PDB file of C-alpha atoms in Angstrom:
ATOM      1  CA  MET A   1      10.795 -14.870 -10.750  1.00 86.00           C
ATOM      2  CA  ALA A   2       7.908 -12.356 -10.756  1.00 94.00           C
ATOM      3  CA  GLN A   3       4.246 -13.832 -10.380  1.00 97.00           C
ATOM      4  CA  LYS A   4       2.353 -13.494 -13.726  1.00 98.00           C
ATOM      5  CA  VAL A   5      -0.987 -12.401 -13.825  1.00 98.00           C
ATOM      6  CA  ILE A   6      -3.751 -11.496 -15.646  1.00 98.00           C
ATOM      7  CA  LEU A   7      -6.284  -8.914 -14.504  1.00 98.00           C
ATOM      8  CA  ASP A   8      -9.882  -8.896 -15.746  1.00 98.00           C
ATOM      9  CA  VAL A   9     -11.360  -5.682 -14.818  1.00 98.00           C
ATOM     10  CA  ASP A  10     -14.604  -3.072 -15.226  1.00 96.00           C
ATOM     11  CA  THR A  11     -12.243  -0.126 -14.385  1.00 94.00           C
ATOM     12  CA  GLY A  12     -13.382   2.278 -12.302  1.00 88.00           C
ATOM     13  CA  GLY A  13     -11.028   3.979  -9.559  1.00 88.00           C
ATOM     14  CA  ASP A  14      -9.990   0.688  -7.483  1.00 93.00           C
ATOM     15  CA  ASP A  15      -9.547  -1.518 -10.541  1.00 96.00           C
ATOM     16  CA  ALA A  16      -6.866   1.310 -11.734  1.00 96.00           C
ATOM     17  CA  VAL A  17      -4.994   1.082  -8.454  1.00 97.00           C
ATOM     18  CA  ALA A  18      -5.043  -2.734  -8.935  1.00 98.00           C
ATOM     19  CA  ILE A  19      -3.859  -2.523 -12.488  1.00 98.00           C
ATOM     20  CA  LEU A  20      -1.224  -0.275 -11.420  1.00 98.00           C
ATOM     21  CA  LEU A  21       0.074  -2.440  -8.707  1.00 98.00           C
ATOM     22  CA  ALA A  22       0.140  -5.568 -10.679  1.00 98.00           C
ATOM     23  CA  GLY A  23       2.222  -3.745 -13.413  1.00 97.00           C
ATOM     24  CA  HIS A  24       4.649  -2.373 -11.316  1.00 97.00           C
ATOM     25  CA  HIS A  25       5.352  -4.430  -8.123  1.00 97.00           C
ATOM     26  CA  PRO A  26       8.338  -6.410  -8.524  1.00 96.00           C
ATOM     27  CA  ALA A  27       6.654  -9.451  -7.665  1.00 97.00           C
ATOM     28  CA  THR A  28       4.224  -9.534 -10.288  1.00 98.00           C
ATOM     29  CA  GLU A  29       4.388  -9.627 -14.112  1.00 97.00           C
ATOM     30  CA  LEU A  30       1.021  -8.139 -15.538  1.00 98.00           C
ATOM     31  CA  ALA A  31       0.632 -10.060 -18.762  1.00 98.00           C
ATOM     32  CA  ALA A  32      -2.480  -8.714 -19.967  1.00 98.00           C
ATOM     33  CA  VAL A  33      -5.596  -7.141 -19.107  1.00 98.00           C
ATOM     34  CA  THR A  34      -9.110  -8.204 -20.121  1.00 98.00           C
ATOM     35  CA  VAL A  35     -11.936  -5.777 -19.803  1.00 98.00           C
ATOM     36  CA  THR A  36     -15.804  -6.391 -19.072  1.00 97.00           C
ATOM     37  CA  HIS A  37     -18.914  -4.508 -18.546  1.00 95.00           C
ATOM     38  CA  GLY A  38     -19.834  -3.590 -14.676  1.00 92.00           C
ATOM     39  CA  ASN A  39     -18.714  -0.323 -13.151  1.00 87.00           C
ATOM     40  CA  ALA A  40     -20.048   1.089 -16.182  1.00 91.00           C
ATOM     41  CA  PRO A  41     -20.517   0.027 -19.879  1.00 92.00           C
ATOM     42  CA  LEU A  42     -17.940  -1.825 -21.957  1.00 94.00           C
ATOM     43  CA  VAL A  43     -17.342   1.379 -23.772  1.00 94.00           C
ATOM     44  CA  VAL A  44     -16.511   3.352 -20.607  1.00 94.00           C
ATOM     45  CA  THR A  45     -14.377   0.609 -18.892  1.00 96.00           C
ATOM     46  CA  LEU A  46     -12.279  -0.145 -21.677  1.00 97.00           C
ATOM     47  CA  ASP A  47     -11.805   3.718 -22.280  1.00 96.00           C
ATOM     48  CA  ASN A  48     -10.682   4.089 -18.563  1.00 96.00           C
ATOM     49  CA  THR A  49      -8.398   0.928 -18.762  1.00 97.00           C
ATOM     50  CA  LEU A  50      -6.706   2.234 -21.747  1.00 97.00           C
ATOM     51  CA  LYS A  51      -6.226   5.598 -19.965  1.00 96.00           C
ATOM     52  CA  CYS A  52      -4.888   3.872 -16.754  1.00 96.00           C
ATOM     53  CA  VAL A  53      -2.697   1.396 -18.715  1.00 97.00           C
ATOM     54  CA  GLU A  54      -1.144   4.446 -20.939  1.00 96.00           C
ATOM     55  CA  HIS A  55      -0.807   7.276 -18.266  1.00 96.00           C
ATOM     56  CA  GLY A  56       0.410   4.510 -15.305  1.00 95.00           C
ATOM     57  CA  GLY A  57       3.430   3.705 -17.210  1.00 95.00           C
ATOM     58  CA  LEU A  58       2.341   0.136 -18.796  1.00 96.00           C
ATOM     59  CA  ARG A  59       2.383   1.157 -22.349  1.00 95.00           C
ATOM     60  CA  ASP A  60       3.271  -2.782 -23.294  1.00 96.00           C
ATOM     61  CA  VAL A  61       0.624  -4.464 -21.280  1.00 98.00           C
ATOM     62  CA  PRO A  62      -1.865  -5.659 -23.957  1.00 98.00           C
ATOM     63  CA  VAL A  63      -5.401  -4.986 -23.358  1.00 98.00           C
ATOM     64  CA  TYR A  64      -8.504  -6.763 -24.652  1.00 98.00           C
ATOM     65  CA  ALA A  65     -12.251  -5.619 -25.114  1.00 98.00           C
ATOM     66  CA  GLY A  66     -14.823  -8.384 -23.748  1.00 97.00           C
ATOM     67  CA  ALA A  67     -18.100  -8.987 -22.456  1.00 96.00           C
ATOM     68  CA  GLU A  68     -20.685  -5.957 -23.215  1.00 94.00           C
ATOM     69  CA  ARG A  69     -23.457  -7.561 -20.752  1.00 93.00           C
ATOM     70  CA  PRO A  70     -24.383  -9.894 -18.312  1.00 93.00           C
ATOM     71  CA  PHE A  71     -25.418 -13.680 -19.370  1.00 86.00           C
ATOM     72  CA  ILE A  72     -29.100 -13.250 -18.725  1.00 87.00           C
ATOM     73  CA  ALA A  73     -30.258 -10.249 -16.873  1.00 82.00           C
ATOM     74  CA  ASP A  74     -30.218  -6.595 -17.980  1.00 80.00           C
ATOM     75  CA  PRO A  75     -26.895  -4.727 -16.713  1.00 79.00           C
ATOM     76  CA  ALA A  76     -27.013  -3.704 -13.006  1.00 76.00           C
ATOM     77  CA  PRO A  77     -27.959  -0.106 -12.121  1.00 73.00           C
ATOM     78  CA  LEU A  78     -25.404   1.925 -11.569  1.00 69.00           C
ATOM     79  CA  ASP A  79     -24.656   4.799  -9.141  1.00 66.00           C
ATOM     80  CA  PRO A  80     -22.507   7.855 -10.891  1.00 65.00           C
ATOM     81  CA  VAL A  81     -19.580   7.472  -8.881  1.00 60.00           C
ATOM     82  CA  GLN A  82     -19.051   4.017 -10.871  1.00 60.00           C
ATOM     83  CA  ASN A  83     -20.155   5.064 -14.084  1.00 62.00           C
ATOM     84  CA  ARG A  84     -17.460   7.637 -14.492  1.00 74.00           C
ATOM     85  CA  SER A  85     -14.742   8.789 -17.013  1.00 82.00           C
ATOM     86  CA  LEU A  86     -11.366   8.707 -14.999  1.00 87.00           C
ATOM     87  CA  PRO A  87      -9.789  12.064 -15.378  1.00 88.00           C
ATOM     88  CA  LEU A  88      -6.875  11.477 -17.215  1.00 91.00           C
ATOM     89  CA  PRO A  89      -6.138  12.340 -20.943  1.00 92.00           C
ATOM     90  CA  ALA A  90      -7.804  10.545 -23.825  1.00 93.00           C
ATOM     91  CA  PRO A  91      -5.759   7.311 -24.792  1.00 94.00           C
ATOM     92  CA  THR A  92      -3.849   7.026 -27.983  1.00 95.00           C
ATOM     93  CA  LEU A  93      -3.412   2.995 -27.060  1.00 95.00           C
ATOM     94  CA  ARG A  94      -5.931   0.736 -28.703  1.00 96.00           C
ATOM     95  CA  PRO A  95      -7.177  -2.617 -27.787  1.00 97.00           C
ATOM     96  CA  GLN A  96      -5.712  -5.531 -29.014  1.00 97.00           C
ATOM     97  CA  PRO A  97      -7.446  -7.395 -31.923  1.00 96.00           C
ATOM     98  CA  GLY A  98      -9.818 -10.185 -30.928  1.00 96.00           C
ATOM     99  CA  HIS A  99     -12.295 -10.723 -28.247  1.00 98.00           C
ATOM    100  CA  ALA A 100     -10.849 -11.128 -24.508  1.00 98.00           C
ATOM    101  CA  VAL A 101     -12.927 -14.318 -24.319  1.00 98.00           C
ATOM    102  CA  ASP A 102     -10.501 -15.877 -26.832  1.00 98.00           C
ATOM    103  CA  PHE A 103      -7.453 -14.508 -25.747  1.00 98.00           C
ATOM    104  CA  LEU A 104      -8.217 -15.938 -22.240  1.00 98.00           C
ATOM    105  CA  ILE A 105      -8.633 -19.666 -23.920  1.00 98.00           C
ATOM    106  CA  ASP A 106      -5.689 -19.103 -26.129  1.00 98.00           C
ATOM    107  CA  TYR A 107      -3.308 -17.722 -23.339  1.00 98.00           C
ATOM    108  CA  TYR A 108      -4.226 -20.564 -20.812  1.00 98.00           C
ATOM    109  CA  MET A 109      -4.127 -23.350 -23.491  1.00 98.00           C
ATOM    110  CA  GLY A 110      -0.927 -22.109 -24.194  1.00 98.00           C
ATOM    111  CA  PRO A 111       2.588 -22.649 -21.984  1.00 97.00           C
ATOM    112  CA  ASP A 112       2.426 -19.783 -19.989  1.00 97.00           C
ATOM    113  CA  GLY A 113      -1.305 -20.614 -18.907  1.00 97.00           C
ATOM    114  CA  PRO A 114      -0.737 -23.013 -15.863  1.00 97.00           C
ATOM    115  CA  GLY A 115       1.840 -20.372 -14.385  1.00 98.00           C
ATOM    116  CA  THR A 116      -0.284 -17.373 -14.474  1.00 98.00           C
ATOM    117  CA  ILE A 117      -2.993 -16.338 -11.928  1.00 98.00           C
ATOM    118  CA  LEU A 118      -6.248 -14.995 -13.013  1.00 98.00           C
ATOM    119  CA  VAL A 119      -7.415 -11.964 -10.986  1.00 98.00           C
ATOM    120  CA  PRO A 120     -11.007 -10.899 -11.835  1.00 98.00           C
ATOM    121  CA  THR A 121     -11.814  -7.627 -10.276  1.00 98.00           C
ATOM    122  CA  ALA A 122     -15.283  -7.322 -12.165  1.00 97.00           C
ATOM    123  CA  PRO A 123     -18.069  -9.360 -13.107  1.00 97.00           C
ATOM    124  CA  GLN A 124     -17.037 -12.797 -14.358  1.00 97.00           C
ATOM    125  CA  THR A 125     -18.665 -12.948 -17.512  1.00 98.00           C
ATOM    126  CA  ASN A 126     -15.403 -13.020 -19.468  1.00 98.00           C
ATOM    127  CA  ILE A 127     -14.283 -16.365 -17.612  1.00 98.00           C
ATOM    128  CA  ALA A 128     -17.445 -17.802 -17.518  1.00 98.00           C
ATOM    129  CA  LEU A 129     -17.785 -17.565 -21.307  1.00 98.00           C
ATOM    130  CA  ALA A 130     -14.269 -18.669 -21.829  1.00 98.00           C
ATOM    131  CA  LEU A 131     -14.940 -21.741 -19.541  1.00 98.00           C
ATOM    132  CA  LEU A 132     -17.904 -22.505 -21.632  1.00 97.00           C
ATOM    133  CA  LYS A 133     -16.286 -22.397 -24.934  1.00 97.00           C
ATOM    134  CA  GLU A 134     -13.081 -24.539 -23.814  1.00 98.00           C
ATOM    135  CA  PRO A 135     -13.949 -26.312 -20.662  1.00 97.00           C
ATOM    136  CA  ARG A 136     -10.557 -27.365 -20.147  1.00 97.00           C
ATOM    137  CA  LEU A 137      -9.455 -24.121 -19.016  1.00 97.00           C
ATOM    138  CA  ALA A 138     -10.683 -25.532 -15.486  1.00 97.00           C
ATOM    139  CA  GLN A 139      -7.420 -27.570 -15.879  1.00 97.00           C
ATOM    140  CA  ARG A 140      -5.281 -24.712 -16.780  1.00 98.00           C
ATOM    141  CA  ILE A 141      -5.905 -21.899 -14.741  1.00 98.00           C
ATOM    142  CA  PRO A 142      -3.811 -22.460 -11.608  1.00 98.00           C
ATOM    143  CA  ARG A 143      -5.648 -20.154  -9.225  1.00 98.00           C
ATOM    144  CA  ILE A 144      -8.214 -17.270  -9.454  1.00 98.00           C
ATOM    145  CA  VAL A 145      -8.144 -14.749  -6.712  1.00 98.00           C
ATOM    146  CA  THR A 146     -11.008 -12.438  -7.078  1.00 98.00           C
ATOM    147  CA  MET A 147     -12.449  -9.234  -5.435  1.00 97.00           C
ATOM    148  CA  ALA A 148     -15.812 -10.457  -5.058  1.00 97.00           C
ATOM    149  CA  GLY A 149     -18.782 -11.517  -2.850  1.00 96.00           C
ATOM    150  CA  ALA A 150     -19.264 -11.188   0.823  1.00 96.00           C
ATOM    151  CA  TYR A 151     -20.491 -13.686   3.508  1.00 94.00           C
ATOM    152  CA  LEU A 152     -22.269 -10.926   5.819  1.00 92.00           C
ATOM    153  CA  GLU A 153     -23.758  -8.113   3.885  1.00 89.00           C
ATOM    154  CA  GLY A 154     -23.212  -6.454   0.741  1.00 92.00           C
ATOM    155  CA  ASN A 155     -22.936  -3.217  -1.130  1.00 90.00           C
ATOM    156  CA  VAL A 156     -25.300  -3.225  -3.782  1.00 90.00           C
ATOM    157  CA  THR A 157     -28.184  -5.021  -2.169  1.00 91.00           C
ATOM    158  CA  PRO A 158     -27.993  -6.104   1.859  1.00 93.00           C
ATOM    159  CA  SER A 159     -27.103  -9.625   0.696  1.00 93.00           C
ATOM    160  CA  ALA A 160     -25.028  -8.820  -2.772  1.00 95.00           C
ATOM    161  CA  GLU A 161     -21.996  -7.628  -3.520  1.00 95.00           C
ATOM    162  CA  PHE A 162     -21.530  -5.713  -6.746  1.00 94.00           C
ATOM    163  CA  ASN A 163     -19.468  -7.986  -8.865  1.00 96.00           C
ATOM    164  CA  ILE A 164     -21.375 -10.918  -8.195  1.00 96.00           C
ATOM    165  CA  PHE A 165     -24.565  -9.239  -8.394  1.00 95.00           C
ATOM    166  CA  ALA A 166     -23.800  -7.722 -11.898  1.00 94.00           C
ATOM    167  CA  ASP A 167     -23.760 -11.279 -13.364  1.00 97.00           C
ATOM    168  CA  PRO A 168     -24.385 -14.229 -10.924  1.00 97.00           C
ATOM    169  CA  GLU A 169     -25.125 -16.776 -13.875  1.00 97.00           C
ATOM    170  CA  ALA A 170     -21.418 -16.278 -14.853  1.00 97.00           C
ATOM    171  CA  ALA A 171     -20.399 -16.143 -11.116  1.00 97.00           C
ATOM    172  CA  ARG A 172     -21.894 -19.486 -10.248  1.00 97.00           C
ATOM    173  CA  ILE A 173     -20.090 -20.943 -13.630  1.00 97.00           C
ATOM    174  CA  VAL A 174     -16.799 -19.706 -12.161  1.00 98.00           C
ATOM    175  CA  PHE A 175     -17.392 -20.748  -8.826  1.00 98.00           C
ATOM    176  CA  ASN A 176     -18.336 -24.310  -9.609  1.00 97.00           C
ATOM    177  CA  SER A 177     -15.879 -24.714 -12.369  1.00 97.00           C
ATOM    178  CA  GLY A 178     -13.162 -26.684  -9.912  1.00 96.00           C
ATOM    179  CA  ILE A 179     -10.666 -24.007 -10.318  1.00 98.00           C
ATOM    180  CA  PRO A 180      -8.720 -23.085  -7.106  1.00 98.00           C
ATOM    181  CA  ILE A 181     -10.322 -19.810  -6.077  1.00 98.00           C
ATOM    182  CA  THR A 182      -9.591 -17.214  -3.533  1.00 98.00           C
ATOM    183  CA  MET A 183     -12.456 -14.639  -2.886  1.00 98.00           C
ATOM    184  CA  VAL A 184     -11.112 -11.281  -1.286  1.00 98.00           C
ATOM    185  CA  GLY A 185     -14.711 -10.131  -0.243  1.00 96.00           C
ATOM    186  CA  LEU A 186     -16.148  -7.218   1.357  1.00 96.00           C
ATOM    187  CA  GLU A 187     -15.260  -8.441   4.940  1.00 96.00           C
ATOM    188  CA  VAL A 188     -11.607  -8.440   3.881  1.00 96.00           C
ATOM    189  CA  THR A 189     -11.461  -5.076   1.722  1.00 97.00           C
ATOM    190  CA  ALA A 190     -13.511  -3.479   4.929  1.00 96.00           C
ATOM    191  CA  GLN A 191     -10.316  -4.061   7.084  1.00 97.00           C
ATOM    192  CA  ALA A 192      -7.788  -2.486   4.925  1.00 97.00           C
ATOM    193  CA  LEU A 193      -8.879   1.049   4.895  1.00 96.00           C
ATOM    194  CA  VAL A 194      -7.077   3.916   3.086  1.00 97.00           C
ATOM    195  CA  THR A 195      -7.043   7.610   4.205  1.00 96.00           C
ATOM    196  CA  LEU A 196      -6.803  10.641   2.403  1.00 96.00           C
ATOM    197  CA  ASP A 197      -3.431  11.172   4.193  1.00 95.00           C
ATOM    198  CA  ASP A 198      -2.077   7.809   2.741  1.00 96.00           C
ATOM    199  CA  ALA A 199      -3.313   9.297  -0.751  1.00 96.00           C
ATOM    200  CA  THR A 200      -1.131  12.066  -0.032  1.00 96.00           C
ATOM    201  CA  LYS A 201       1.768   9.887   1.029  1.00 96.00           C
ATOM    202  CA  LEU A 202       1.493   7.868  -2.020  1.00 95.00           C
ATOM    203  CA  LYS A 203       1.296  11.153  -4.264  1.00 94.00           C
ATOM    204  CA  ALA A 204       4.633  12.102  -2.416  1.00 94.00           C
ATOM    205  CA  LEU A 205       6.430   9.188  -3.948  1.00 95.00           C
ATOM    206  CA  ASN A 206       6.447  11.156  -7.396  1.00 93.00           C
ATOM    207  CA  THR A 207       6.421   8.205  -9.938  1.00 94.00           C
ATOM    208  CA  VAL A 208       3.597   8.047 -12.759  1.00 94.00           C
ATOM    209  CA  GLN A 209       1.792   5.409 -10.933  1.00 95.00           C
ATOM    210  CA  ALA A 210       1.853   7.043  -8.013  1.00 95.00           C
ATOM    211  CA  LYS A 211       0.553   9.987  -9.101  1.00 94.00           C
ATOM    212  CA  VAL A 212      -2.187   8.189 -11.105  1.00 95.00           C
ATOM    213  CA  ALA A 213      -3.522   5.976  -8.127  1.00 95.00           C
ATOM    214  CA  ALA A 214      -3.149   8.441  -5.256  1.00 95.00           C
ATOM    215  CA  GLU A 215      -5.831  10.771  -7.348  1.00 94.00           C
ATOM    216  CA  GLU A 216      -8.147   7.671  -7.821  1.00 93.00           C
ATOM    217  CA  ILE A 217      -7.529   6.572  -4.184  1.00 95.00           C
ATOM    218  CA  ARG A 218      -8.644  10.085  -2.934  1.00 94.00           C
ATOM    219  CA  ALA A 219     -11.882  10.295  -5.118  1.00 92.00           C
ATOM    220  CA  GLU A 220     -12.749   6.931  -3.469  1.00 91.00           C
ATOM    221  CA  VAL A 221     -11.873   7.739  -0.118  1.00 94.00           C
ATOM    222  CA  GLN A 222     -13.896  11.108  -0.526  1.00 93.00           C
ATOM    223  CA  TRP A 223     -17.176   9.064  -1.560  1.00 90.00           C
ATOM    224  CA  PHE A 224     -16.806   6.893   1.615  1.00 92.00           C
ATOM    225  CA  MET A 225     -16.236   9.686   3.755  1.00 93.00           C
ATOM    226  CA  ASP A 226     -18.928  12.081   2.065  1.00 93.00           C
ATOM    227  CA  THR A 227     -21.448   9.299   1.611  1.00 92.00           C
ATOM    228  CA  LEU A 228     -21.142   7.035   4.616  1.00 91.00           C
ATOM    229  CA  GLY A 229     -19.417   9.027   7.309  1.00 93.00           C
ATOM    230  CA  TRP A 230     -16.279   6.663   7.227  1.00 93.00           C
ATOM    231  CA  THR A 231     -12.793   7.840   8.054  1.00 92.00           C
ATOM    232  CA  GLY A 232     -11.317   6.132   4.970  1.00 95.00           C
ATOM    233  CA  GLY A 233     -12.069   4.042   1.975  1.00 95.00           C
ATOM    234  CA  GLN A 234     -12.118   0.542   0.662  1.00 95.00           C
ATOM    235  CA  ILE A 235      -9.981   0.262  -2.246  1.00 95.00           C
ATOM    236  CA  TYR A 236     -11.522  -3.225  -3.282  1.00 95.00           C
ATOM    237  CA  ASP A 237      -9.685  -4.507  -5.975  1.00 97.00           C
ATOM    238  CA  ALA A 238      -6.131  -3.809  -4.915  1.00 97.00           C
ATOM    239  CA  CYS A 239      -6.796  -5.833  -1.972  1.00 98.00           C
ATOM    240  CA  ALA A 240      -6.884  -9.015  -4.509  1.00 98.00           C
ATOM    241  CA  VAL A 241      -3.584  -8.007  -6.211  1.00 98.00           C
ATOM    242  CA  ALA A 242      -1.860  -7.835  -3.013  1.00 98.00           C
ATOM    243  CA  ALA A 243      -3.188 -10.976  -2.089  1.00 98.00           C
ATOM    244  CA  VAL A 244      -1.193 -12.285  -5.065  1.00 98.00           C
ATOM    245  CA  ILE A 245       1.811 -10.342  -4.220  1.00 98.00           C
ATOM    246  CA  ASP A 246       1.924 -11.438  -0.600  1.00 97.00           C
ATOM    247  CA  PRO A 247      -0.487 -14.281   0.046  1.00 95.00           C
ATOM    248  CA  GLY A 248       0.528 -14.199   3.902  1.00 95.00           C
ATOM    249  CA  LEU A 249      -1.453 -10.989   4.343  1.00 97.00           C
ATOM    250  CA  LEU A 250      -4.675 -12.454   3.928  1.00 98.00           C
ATOM    251  CA  GLU A 251      -6.110 -15.335   6.034  1.00 97.00           C
ATOM    252  CA  THR A 252      -8.602 -17.655   4.609  1.00 97.00           C
ATOM    253  CA  LYS A 253     -10.973 -20.596   5.241  1.00 96.00           C
ATOM    254  CA  PRO A 254     -11.809 -23.280   2.773  1.00 96.00           C
ATOM    255  CA  VAL A 255     -15.672 -23.150   2.447  1.00 95.00           C
ATOM    256  CA  ARG A 256     -18.426 -24.195   0.145  1.00 96.00           C
ATOM    257  CA  VAL A 257     -19.670 -21.038  -1.471  1.00 97.00           C
ATOM    258  CA  GLU A 258     -22.940 -20.980  -3.677  1.00 96.00           C
ATOM    259  CA  ILE A 259     -24.279 -18.159  -5.869  1.00 95.00           C
ATOM    260  CA  GLU A 260     -27.827 -17.160  -5.181  1.00 95.00           C
ATOM    261  CA  LEU A 261     -30.005 -16.753  -8.499  1.00 95.00           C
ATOM    262  CA  THR A 262     -33.570 -16.477  -7.670  1.00 91.00           C
ATOM    263  CA  GLY A 263     -33.867 -15.021  -4.475  1.00 88.00           C
ATOM    264  CA  GLN A 264     -36.120 -11.976  -4.238  1.00 87.00           C
ATOM    265  CA  HIS A 265     -33.868 -10.199  -1.810  1.00 92.00           C
ATOM    266  CA  THR A 266     -31.038 -12.142  -1.893  1.00 94.00           C
ATOM    267  CA  ARG A 267     -30.042 -12.425  -5.798  1.00 94.00           C
ATOM    268  CA  GLY A 268     -26.138 -12.173  -5.904  1.00 94.00           C
ATOM    269  CA  ARG A 269     -25.571 -13.330  -2.880  1.00 96.00           C
ATOM    270  CA  THR A 270     -22.304 -15.565  -2.093  1.00 96.00           C
ATOM    271  CA  VAL A 271     -23.986 -18.126   0.308  1.00 95.00           C
ATOM    272  CA  ALA A 272     -21.096 -19.508   2.377  1.00 94.00           C
ATOM    273  CA  ASP A 273     -21.349 -22.482   4.703  1.00 92.00           C
ATOM    274  CA  LEU A 274     -18.892 -21.043   7.154  1.00 87.00           C
ATOM    275  CA  SER A 275     -19.954 -23.434   9.882  1.00 83.00           C
ATOM    276  CA  GLY A 276     -19.671 -26.586   7.451  1.00 78.00           C
ATOM    277  CA  TYR A 277     -22.814 -27.570   8.585  1.00 79.00           C
ATOM    278  CA  GLN A 278     -23.916 -29.363   5.101  1.00 76.00           C
ATOM    279  CA  LYS A 279     -20.690 -31.007   5.033  1.00 80.00           C
ATOM    280  CA  LYS A 280     -20.196 -30.282   1.250  1.00 88.00           C
ATOM    281  CA  GLN A 281     -16.697 -30.229  -0.460  1.00 92.00           C
ATOM    282  CA  PRO A 282     -15.318 -26.680  -0.129  1.00 94.00           C
ATOM    283  CA  ASN A 283     -14.925 -24.831  -3.683  1.00 96.00           C
ATOM    284  CA  VAL A 284     -13.284 -21.445  -2.321  1.00 96.00           C
ATOM    285  CA  ASP A 285     -10.624 -20.159   0.243  1.00 97.00           C
ATOM    286  CA  VAL A 286     -12.702 -17.293   1.280  1.00 97.00           C
ATOM    287  CA  GLY A 287     -10.896 -14.448   2.826  1.00 97.00           C
ATOM    288  CA  VAL A 288     -11.915 -13.763   6.468  1.00 97.00           C
ATOM    289  CA  LYS A 289      -9.080 -11.549   7.486  1.00 97.00           C
ATOM    290  CA  ILE A 290      -6.396  -8.943   6.065  1.00 98.00           C
ATOM    291  CA  ASP A 291      -3.363  -7.653   7.612  1.00 98.00           C
ATOM    292  CA  ARG A 292      -4.073  -3.961   6.766  1.00 97.00           C
ATOM    293  CA  ALA A 293      -0.231  -3.180   7.487  1.00 97.00           C
ATOM    294  CA  ARG A 294       1.071  -5.406   5.196  1.00 97.00           C
ATOM    295  CA  PHE A 295      -1.468  -4.330   2.610  1.00 98.00           C
ATOM    296  CA  MET A 296      -0.563  -0.793   2.771  1.00 97.00           C
ATOM    297  CA  ARG A 297       3.271  -1.890   2.780  1.00 96.00           C
ATOM    298  CA  VAL A 298       2.659  -3.754  -0.777  1.00 97.00           C
ATOM    299  CA  LEU A 299       0.810  -0.950  -1.978  1.00 97.00           C
ATOM    300  CA  PHE A 300       3.518   1.479  -1.286  1.00 96.00           C
ATOM    301  CA  GLU A 301       6.285  -0.834  -2.545  1.00 96.00           C
ATOM    302  CA  GLY A 302       4.479  -0.952  -5.932  1.00 96.00           C
ATOM    303  CA  MET A 303       3.610   2.673  -6.384  1.00 95.00           C
ATOM    304  CA  GLY A 304       7.070   3.425  -5.462  1.00 89.00           C
ATOM    305  CA  ARG A 305       8.885   1.573  -7.796  1.00 73.00           C
ATOM    306  CA  GLY A 306      10.780   3.453 -10.471  1.00 60.00           C
ATOM    307  CA  GLU A 307      11.515   2.170 -14.156  1.00 54.00           C
TER     308      GLU A 307
END
């Protein structure tokens, strides 16, 4: 039986690939997509999500609009490559009525909740708001598998990964909720680089989802090549979905992770006690290694699946 998942996204290129992978891989059933601020303002991330769902062969997947801004701080400054509209035709689909937070509460308090993994690939504002409004969700969400954080260095500051930095107060609520969490951070995503040649091979699969994903992957990889001089790029959010599809591709370590809120240079850092020196109860299974070959196999399985 396919594993039910809900994705919570701030759709740019890598979120789009994650949505398509979760929606088309035979091992997962994409129950819904909730949208928040992050890569861009909500109006952009929502439009991008609707485009991806409609033109990626997932018209039946409901989409819910959520939080427009972080809990406390101003929205994070954005690089133009983040704050962009996906190059797809304007969507005719519209979001479902109601707020994403209320949908998450209703869904997880309902019969399918305990069997549905929640996959946030965005700032965790929607989830934190839902937990504050309905604390019982902490006993209803079976696991969160999130693309978030880093234990070595960040990608928006030297300390912080973007999804955490964009709303660290929300992340602290989620990470301390007691929900089992798997953190797919930058150390993992950097081990699963995708190349322009991979994008070409994906496009050749000639499915609807492969065509959309290949163009987004190509744009992401080109940015890494042009900006950082890398030979490949990180498709961050697809790694989290792949870890749900094939848990064995991800090696994790149970660790106590705290979210830094006040440091002048470290706000948004996921402070991971990898040594266990503090002897605190672990609250996160932190990804430390990914099997790139298995990740690529999962990616091609999902993108090559015909309807």
